[in-house]
CSV table of C-alpha atoms in Angstrom, one decimal:
chain,number,residue,atom,x,y,z
A,1,MET,CA,83.6,66.0,97.7
A,2,LEU,CA,85.5,66.0,94.0
A,3,PHE,CA,83.8,62.8,93.0
A,4,PHE,CA,80.5,64.3,93.5
A,5,GLU,CA,82.0,67.5,91.7
A,6,LEU,CA,83.0,65.5,88.5
A,7,ILE,CA,79.1,64.3,88.1
A,8,ARG,CA,77.6,67.4,88.4
A,9,ILE,CA,80.1,68.8,86.0
A,10,ALA,CA,79.4,65.8,83.6
A,11,ILE,CA,75.5,66.3,83.8
A,12,GLY,CA,75.5,70.4,83.4
A,13,ARG,CA,75.0,71.4,87.1
A,14,GLN,CA,78.7,72.6,87.7
A,15,GLN,CA,81.2,74.3,86.0
A,16,SER,CA,84.8,73.2,87.8
A,17,LEU,CA,85.9,71.1,89.9
A,18,SER,CA,86.9,73.5,93.3
A,19,HIS,CA,90.4,72.7,93.0
A,20,THR,CA,93.0,70.6,91.5
A,21,PRO,CA,92.9,66.9,91.7
A,22,SER,CA,96.4,65.4,92.8
A,23,LYS,CA,97.4,62.0,91.0
A,24,GLU,CA,96.4,60.4,94.1
A,25,GLU,CA,92.9,62.1,94.2
A,26,TRP,CA,92.6,61.3,90.3
A,27,HIS,CA,93.1,57.5,90.9
A,28,ASP,CA,90.4,57.7,94.0
A,29,ILE,CA,88.0,59.5,91.4
A,30,TYR,CA,88.5,56.9,88.9
A,31,GLU,CA,88.1,53.6,91.4
A,32,MET,CA,84.7,55.3,92.9
A,33,ALA,CA,83.3,55.9,89.0
A,34,LYS,CA,84.6,52.2,88.4
A,35,GLU,CA,82.8,51.0,91.6
A,36,GLN,CA,79.0,52.5,91.0
A,37,THR,CA,79.6,52.0,87.4
A,38,LEU,CA,79.9,55.4,85.9
A,39,LEU,CA,83.2,55.9,84.2
A,40,GLY,CA,81.2,56.6,80.9
A,41,VAL,CA,78.9,59.0,81.9
A,42,MET,CA,82.0,60.7,84.1
A,43,TYR,CA,84.1,61.0,81.0
A,44,GLU,CA,81.9,63.6,79.4
A,45,GLY,CA,82.9,65.7,82.6
A,46,LEU,CA,86.1,65.1,82.2
A,47,CYS,CA,86.3,66.3,78.4
A,48,ARG,CA,84.8,69.4,80.1
A,49,LEU,CA,87.4,70.5,82.2
A,50,THR,CA,90.1,72.8,82.1
A,51,ALA,CA,93.7,71.4,80.3
A,52,GLU,CA,95.1,72.7,84.2
A,53,GLN,CA,92.2,70.4,85.9
A,54,LYS,CA,92.5,67.5,83.8
A,55,PRO,CA,94.0,64.1,85.1
A,56,PRO,CA,97.3,62.6,83.8
A,57,HIS,CA,97.5,61.8,79.9
A,58,GLN,CA,97.6,58.0,80.6
A,59,MET,CA,94.6,58.0,83.0
A,60,ILE,CA,92.2,59.8,80.3
A,61,VAL,CA,94.1,57.2,77.7
A,62,ASP,CA,92.6,54.4,80.2
A,63,TRP,CA,89.5,56.3,80.3
A,64,LEU,CA,88.9,56.6,77.0
A,65,ALA,CA,89.6,53.0,76.5
A,66,SER,CA,86.8,52.0,79.3
A,67,VAL,CA,84.3,54.2,77.1
A,68,GLN,CA,84.9,52.8,74.0
A,69,LYS,CA,84.2,49.1,75.4
A,70,ILE,CA,80.7,50.8,77.2
A,71,ILE,CA,80.0,52.3,73.9
A,72,SER,CA,80.0,48.7,72.1
A,73,ASP,CA,78.4,47.0,75.1
A,74,ASN,CA,75.6,49.6,74.5
A,75,LYS,CA,75.1,48.9,70.7
A,76,ARG,CA,75.1,44.9,71.5
A,77,LEU,CA,72.8,45.6,74.5
A,78,ASN,CA,70.4,47.5,72.0
A,79,HIS,CA,70.3,44.7,69.2
A,80,ASP,CA,69.3,42.2,72.0
A,81,THR,CA,66.9,44.1,73.4
A,82,ALA,CA,64.9,44.7,70.3
A,83,TRP,CA,65.7,41.0,69.6
A,84,VAL,CA,64.6,39.5,72.6
A,85,SER,CA,61.3,41.7,72.7
A,86,ARG,CA,60.5,40.5,69.1
A,87,LYS,CA,61.1,37.1,70.0
A,88,TRP,CA,58.7,36.8,72.6
A,89,GLU,CA,56.1,39.2,70.8
A,90,THR,CA,56.3,36.4,68.2
A,91,LEU,CA,55.6,33.6,71.0
A,92,GLY,CA,52.5,35.5,71.8
A,93,TYR,CA,53.5,37.4,74.8
A,94,ARG,CA,53.3,41.3,75.2
A,95,ASN,CA,56.2,42.7,76.9
A,96,VAL,CA,57.8,45.6,78.3
A,97,ILE,CA,61.5,46.3,78.9
A,98,LEU,CA,62.4,47.6,82.7
A,99,LYS,CA,65.3,49.9,83.0
A,100,GLY,CA,68.2,49.3,80.9
A,101,GLN,CA,68.1,50.5,77.6
A,102,GLY,CA,64.7,52.5,78.1
A,103,ASN,CA,66.8,54.6,80.6
A,104,ALA,CA,69.7,55.1,78.6
A,105,LEU,CA,67.0,57.0,76.5
A,106,LEU,CA,67.1,59.3,79.1
A,107,TYR,CA,70.6,60.1,79.1
A,108,PRO,CA,72.0,63.2,76.6
A,109,ASP,CA,74.4,60.2,75.3
A,110,PRO,CA,72.3,57.0,75.6
A,111,LEU,CA,75.8,55.0,74.5
A,112,LEU,CA,77.6,56.4,77.5
A,113,ARG,CA,75.4,54.6,80.4
A,114,MET,CA,77.1,51.5,81.5
A,115,PRO,CA,74.3,49.0,80.3
A,116,GLY,CA,73.7,46.3,82.8
A,117,ASP,CA,71.6,43.0,81.7
A,118,ILE,CA,67.7,43.0,80.2
A,119,ASP,CA,64.8,42.8,82.2
A,120,ILE,CA,62.0,41.9,79.8
A,121,TRP,CA,58.4,41.6,82.1
A,122,LEU,CA,56.0,39.4,80.5
A,123,ASP,CA,52.1,39.5,80.2
A,124,GLY,CA,51.3,36.4,80.3
A,125,ASP,CA,50.6,33.3,82.9
A,126,ARG,CA,54.2,32.4,84.7
A,127,LYS,CA,53.4,28.8,84.5
A,128,LYS,CA,52.9,28.8,81.1
A,129,ILE,CA,56.4,30.7,80.6
A,130,ALA,CA,58.3,29.2,83.1
A,131,ASN,CA,57.7,25.6,81.5
A,132,TYR,CA,58.6,27.1,78.5
A,133,ILE,CA,61.8,28.4,79.3
A,134,ARG,CA,62.2,24.8,81.3
A,135,SER,CA,61.7,23.1,78.2
A,136,ARG,CA,65.0,24.7,77.3
A,137,PHE,CA,67.0,25.3,79.9
A,138,PRO,CA,65.7,22.4,82.6
A,139,LYS,CA,67.7,23.1,85.3
A,140,LEU,CA,67.0,27.0,85.7
A,141,GLU,CA,65.7,28.2,89.1
A,142,VAL,CA,62.2,29.6,88.8
A,143,THR,CA,61.0,32.4,91.3
A,144,ARG,CA,57.7,34.3,91.9
A,145,ILE,CA,59.2,37.0,90.2
A,146,GLU,CA,61.5,36.4,87.6
A,147,MET,CA,63.9,33.8,86.0
A,148,GLU,CA,67.0,33.6,83.6
A,149,PHE,CA,66.6,33.6,80.0
A,150,PRO,CA,70.0,32.8,78.9
A,151,VAL,CA,69.8,32.6,74.9
A,152,ARG,CA,72.3,35.4,74.1
A,153,LYS,CA,75.9,34.2,74.6
A,154,ASP,CA,77.3,37.6,76.0
A,155,THR,CA,74.1,39.3,77.2
A,156,ALA,CA,71.9,38.2,80.7
A,157,ILE,CA,68.4,38.3,80.1
A,158,GLU,CA,65.6,37.9,83.3
A,159,VAL,CA,62.1,37.0,82.6
A,160,HIS,CA,59.9,39.0,84.8
A,161,PHE,CA,56.7,37.6,85.9
A,162,LEU,CA,56.3,40.6,87.9
A,163,PRO,CA,58.3,44.1,88.0
A,164,SER,CA,59.1,44.5,91.3
A,165,PHE,CA,57.6,43.3,94.9
A,166,LEU,CA,57.7,44.1,98.7
A,167,TYR,CA,58.0,42.0,101.7
A,168,ASP,CA,54.9,43.2,102.9
A,169,PRO,CA,52.1,41.4,101.7
A,170,PHE,CA,49.2,43.9,102.1
A,171,LYS,CA,51.3,46.4,100.3
A,172,ASP,CA,52.8,44.4,97.9
A,173,ARG,CA,49.1,43.1,96.8
A,174,ARG,CA,48.3,46.9,96.2
A,175,MET,CA,51.4,47.0,94.1
A,176,GLN,CA,50.9,44.0,91.7
A,177,ARG,CA,47.4,45.6,91.3
A,178,TYR,CA,48.7,48.7,90.2
A,179,PHE,CA,51.3,47.4,88.0
A,180,ARG,CA,48.6,45.4,86.2
A,181,GLU,CA,46.7,48.1,85.5
A,182,GLN,CA,49.8,50.3,83.9
A,183,LEU,CA,50.7,47.3,81.9
A,184,ARG,CA,47.5,48.2,79.6
A,185,ASP,CA,49.4,51.3,78.6
A,186,PRO,CA,53.2,50.9,77.9
A,187,LYS,CA,54.9,53.6,76.1
A,188,GLN,CA,56.7,52.9,72.6
A,189,VAL,CA,60.2,54.3,72.3
A,190,GLU,CA,62.6,53.9,69.6
A,191,LEU,CA,65.8,52.4,70.3
A,192,PRO,CA,68.9,53.8,68.0
A,193,ASP,CA,69.0,51.8,64.7
A,194,GLU,CA,66.9,48.8,66.2
A,195,GLY,CA,63.6,49.6,65.7
A,196,THR,CA,60.8,50.2,68.6
A,197,ILE,CA,60.3,48.5,72.0
A,198,CYS,CA,57.8,49.0,74.5
A,199,ILE,CA,58.9,50.6,78.1
A,200,PRO,CA,56.7,51.3,81.2
A,201,ASN,CA,54.8,54.9,80.8
A,202,ASP,CA,55.8,57.9,82.6
A,203,GLU,CA,53.5,57.5,85.6
A,204,MET,CA,54.8,53.6,86.2
A,205,ASN,CA,58.1,54.6,85.7
A,206,LEU,CA,58.4,57.0,88.6
A,207,VAL,CA,57.0,54.2,90.6
A,208,PHE,CA,58.6,51.2,89.7
A,209,GLN,CA,61.9,52.2,89.4
A,210,LEU,CA,61.3,54.1,92.9
A,211,SER,CA,60.7,50.9,94.4
A,212,HIS,CA,63.4,48.9,92.4
A,213,ILE,CA,66.0,51.2,94.3
A,214,TYR,CA,64.2,50.4,97.6
A,215,ARG,CA,64.4,46.9,97.0
A,216,HIS,CA,68.0,46.4,96.2
A,217,LEU,CA,68.6,48.5,99.4
A,218,PHE,CA,67.5,45.6,101.4
A,219,TYR,CA,69.2,42.5,99.8
A,220,GLU,CA,72.4,43.7,97.4
A,221,GLY,CA,72.9,46.9,97.4
A,222,ILE,CA,72.2,49.6,95.3
A,223,GLY,CA,74.6,52.1,93.3
A,224,LEU,CA,74.9,55.5,92.0
A,225,ARG,CA,74.3,54.4,88.5
A,226,GLN,CA,70.5,53.5,89.5
A,227,LEU,CA,70.5,56.6,91.6
A,228,LEU,CA,71.3,58.9,88.2
A,229,ASP,CA,68.8,57.0,86.1
A,230,TYR,CA,66.1,58.5,88.9
A,231,TYR,CA,67.7,61.7,88.5
A,232,TYR,CA,67.1,61.7,84.6
A,233,LEU,CA,63.1,60.4,85.6
A,234,CYS,CA,62.6,63.2,87.5
A,235,THR,CA,64.4,65.9,85.8
A,236,LYS,CA,62.3,64.9,82.3
A,237,LEU,CA,58.9,64.1,83.8
A,238,VAL,CA,58.2,65.6,87.1
A,239,THR,CA,57.2,69.5,86.4
A,240,PRO,CA,55.7,72.2,88.5
A,241,GLY,CA,52.1,72.9,88.1
A,242,PRO,CA,48.8,70.9,89.5
A,243,ASP,CA,48.4,68.7,86.4
A,244,SER,CA,51.8,67.3,86.7
A,245,LEU,CA,52.6,63.5,87.1
A,246,ARG,CA,53.7,64.5,90.7
A,247,GLN,CA,50.3,64.8,91.6
A,248,LYS,CA,49.3,61.2,90.3
A,249,VAL,CA,52.7,59.4,91.2
A,250,LEU,CA,52.6,60.8,95.4
A,251,PRO,CA,49.4,59.3,96.4
A,252,VAL,CA,50.4,55.7,94.5
A,253,ILE,CA,53.7,56.1,96.4
A,254,ARG,CA,52.3,57.1,100.0
A,255,ASP,CA,49.8,54.4,99.5
A,256,LEU,CA,52.1,51.9,99.0
A,257,GLY,CA,54.4,53.0,101.8
A,258,LEU,CA,57.5,54.4,100.0
A,259,LEU,CA,57.0,57.9,100.8
A,260,ASP,CA,59.8,57.8,103.7
A,261,PHE,CA,62.3,56.1,101.1
A,262,CYS,CA,60.9,58.5,98.8
A,263,LYS,CA,62.1,61.7,100.7
A,264,ALA,CA,65.9,60.1,101.5
A,265,LEU,CA,66.1,59.4,97.6
A,266,MET,CA,65.2,63.1,97.0
A,267,TRP,CA,67.4,64.7,99.6
A,268,VAL,CA,70.5,62.5,97.8
A,269,LEU,CA,69.3,63.6,94.0
A,270,GLY,CA,70.1,66.9,95.7
A,271,GLU,CA,72.8,66.8,97.5
A,272,VAL,CA,75.3,64.4,94.5
A,273,PHE,CA,73.4,65.6,91.6
A,274,ALA,CA,72.0,69.5,92.4
A,275,LEU,CA,68.6,68.0,91.2
A,276,PRO,CA,66.4,71.0,91.6
A,277,GLU,CA,63.3,71.6,94.2
A,278,GLU,CA,60.7,71.9,91.5
A,279,HIS,CA,62.0,68.2,89.7
A,280,MET,CA,61.6,66.8,93.4
A,281,LEU,CA,58.8,64.5,93.9
A,282,THR,CA,58.6,65.4,97.7
A,283,GLU,CA,60.0,67.2,100.3
A,284,ARG,CA,63.8,66.0,101.2
A,285,ASN,CA,64.4,64.1,104.7
A,286,GLU,CA,68.3,64.5,105.5
A,287,ARG,CA,68.4,62.1,108.1
A,288,ARG,CA,66.8,59.2,106.3
A,289,GLY,CA,68.8,60.4,103.1
A,290,ARG,CA,72.5,60.9,104.7
A,291,PHE,CA,71.6,57.3,105.8
A,292,LEU,CA,71.2,56.1,102.0
A,293,LEU,CA,73.7,57.8,100.6
A,294,SER,CA,76.2,56.2,103.0
A,295,GLU,CA,74.8,52.6,101.9
A,296,VAL,CA,74.9,53.8,98.3
A,297,MET,CA,78.9,55.0,98.5
A,298,ARG,CA,79.2,51.7,100.6
A,299,ALA,CA,78.0,49.3,98.5
A,300,GLY,CA,78.6,50.5,95.0
A,301,ASN,CA,76.8,49.0,91.8
A,302,PHE,CA,74.4,46.3,93.6
A,303,GLY,CA,76.7,45.6,96.3
A,304,HIS,CA,79.5,44.6,94.5
A,305,ALA,CA,82.3,47.0,96.7
A,306,ASP,CA,80.4,46.0,100.0
A,307,ASP,CA,82.7,44.0,101.9
A,308,ARG,CA,79.5,43.0,104.7
A,309,VAL,CA,78.1,41.6,101.4
A,310,GLY,CA,79.0,37.5,101.4
A,311,ASN,CA,79.3,35.6,98.3
A,312,TRP,CA,75.5,35.3,97.9
A,313,GLU,CA,74.7,32.9,94.7
A,314,LYS,CA,77.0,30.1,96.9
A,315,MET,CA,74.7,30.1,99.7
A,316,SER,CA,72.6,27.2,100.8
A,317,ARG,CA,68.5,28.1,100.9
A,318,TRP,CA,68.9,28.3,104.8
A,319,LYS,CA,71.7,30.4,104.8
A,320,ARG,CA,70.2,33.1,102.7
A,321,LEU,CA,66.9,33.1,104.8
A,322,THR,CA,69.3,33.4,107.6
A,323,TRP,CA,71.7,35.9,106.2
A,324,GLY,CA,69.2,38.1,104.7
A,325,THR,CA,67.4,38.3,107.7
A,326,ARG,CA,70.4,39.5,109.6
A,327,TRP,CA,71.2,41.9,106.5
A,328,SER,CA,67.9,43.5,106.5
A,329,TRP,CA,68.0,44.0,110.2
A,330,ARG,CA,70.2,47.3,109.4
A,331,LEU,CA,67.4,49.0,108.3
A,332,ILE,CA,65.4,48.6,111.2
A,333,GLY,CA,65.2,52.4,112.4
A,334,GLN,CA,64.5,53.4,108.8
A,335,TYR,CA,61.9,51.2,107.4
A,336,PRO,CA,60.6,48.5,110.1
A,337,ARG,CA,57.7,47.6,108.5
A,338,GLU,CA,59.3,46.3,105.2
A,339,VAL,CA,61.9,44.6,107.8
A,340,LEU,CA,59.9,42.4,110.0
A,341,TRP,CA,57.7,41.2,106.9
A,342,HIS,CA,61.2,40.1,105.3
A,343,PRO,CA,61.4,36.5,106.9
A,344,VAL,CA,57.7,35.9,106.7
A,345,TYR,CA,58.5,36.7,102.9
A,346,ARG,CA,61.4,34.6,102.4
A,347,ILE,CA,59.6,31.8,104.1
A,348,SER,CA,56.5,32.3,102.0
A,349,GLN,CA,58.4,32.2,98.8
A,350,TYR,CA,59.9,28.9,100.2
A,351,LEU,CA,57.0,27.2,100.6
A,352,TRP,CA,55.1,28.5,97.0
A,353,ARG,CA,58.3,27.1,95.1
A,354,LEU,CA,58.4,23.6,96.9
A,355,SER,CA,54.8,23.5,96.1
A,356,ASN,CA,55.5,24.1,92.3
A,357,GLY,CA,58.2,21.8,92.2
A,358,TYR,CA,61.0,24.7,91.4
A,359,LEU,CA,63.3,23.5,94.2
């Protein structure tokens, strides 16, 4: 597939396209890159092509305009990320930036990763944090996991009480205990021209971002940008040898019930990005991997290109529950335990919000 080939060229895993694309094929590649929010990264591949394999001049101009906006947005996100981290520190809350601009630092050129919103995980009492935010924005929705913090005009910010979650309450309890332990040892990184922020340490990042991809498969859909993030995590962090992070992370992944999904993801990372086996967390599962890849390519970034997904935000609470249960049922043959716990989780969260006055 030419689209995958151009990705591999962009990340240095392939030298050239198998054949020169037609104008129609270039149009399809561009639209897929836009759906998967990979225009910036794939532009690097475009620049590495020989003159005869490059797209029409006007497409290069349009592509470059998109790249320039991505660079500008990344600079704004870097500034806002550092700002919101300092903001919560002055309020007395240790914090960790999840994914986002921390992930961008893994890339050869951090400014080419398509930025999204800012997810900040706070170490503190959920009710106190929610009450503070609601004192400024009274109508904001509060969930067990997160709430919005709309203090920047052009940047979406989500305050996380928990980094991620599982529907299965027994596995979820283990996950939250693991995350609390890891919060004691965050990793400090430098944002370009903006100073220091904290992100999850390397071990937690491999577990957390695996669970994040898994979670979005269930209720929104996941795109190749998130998988490329994980490719870079594995490339940087997973190495051969008895003392590697693989030996620390695999027992956690197995304990949380994420091993089958991890095997599927490793197959996709090998198939799409040509991730070498020495950088894989575990062996690959082709059957599960093919299913995952078909979901990724159909959904686009967070399901925005998926014609099966309705307007989630405009649904009533009851419709969200019934639709979400039916939606997750497509995964019953892949991850049955999580699918069967899904409606129980939704109901329990509704009752939790009702009892805390968050409805």
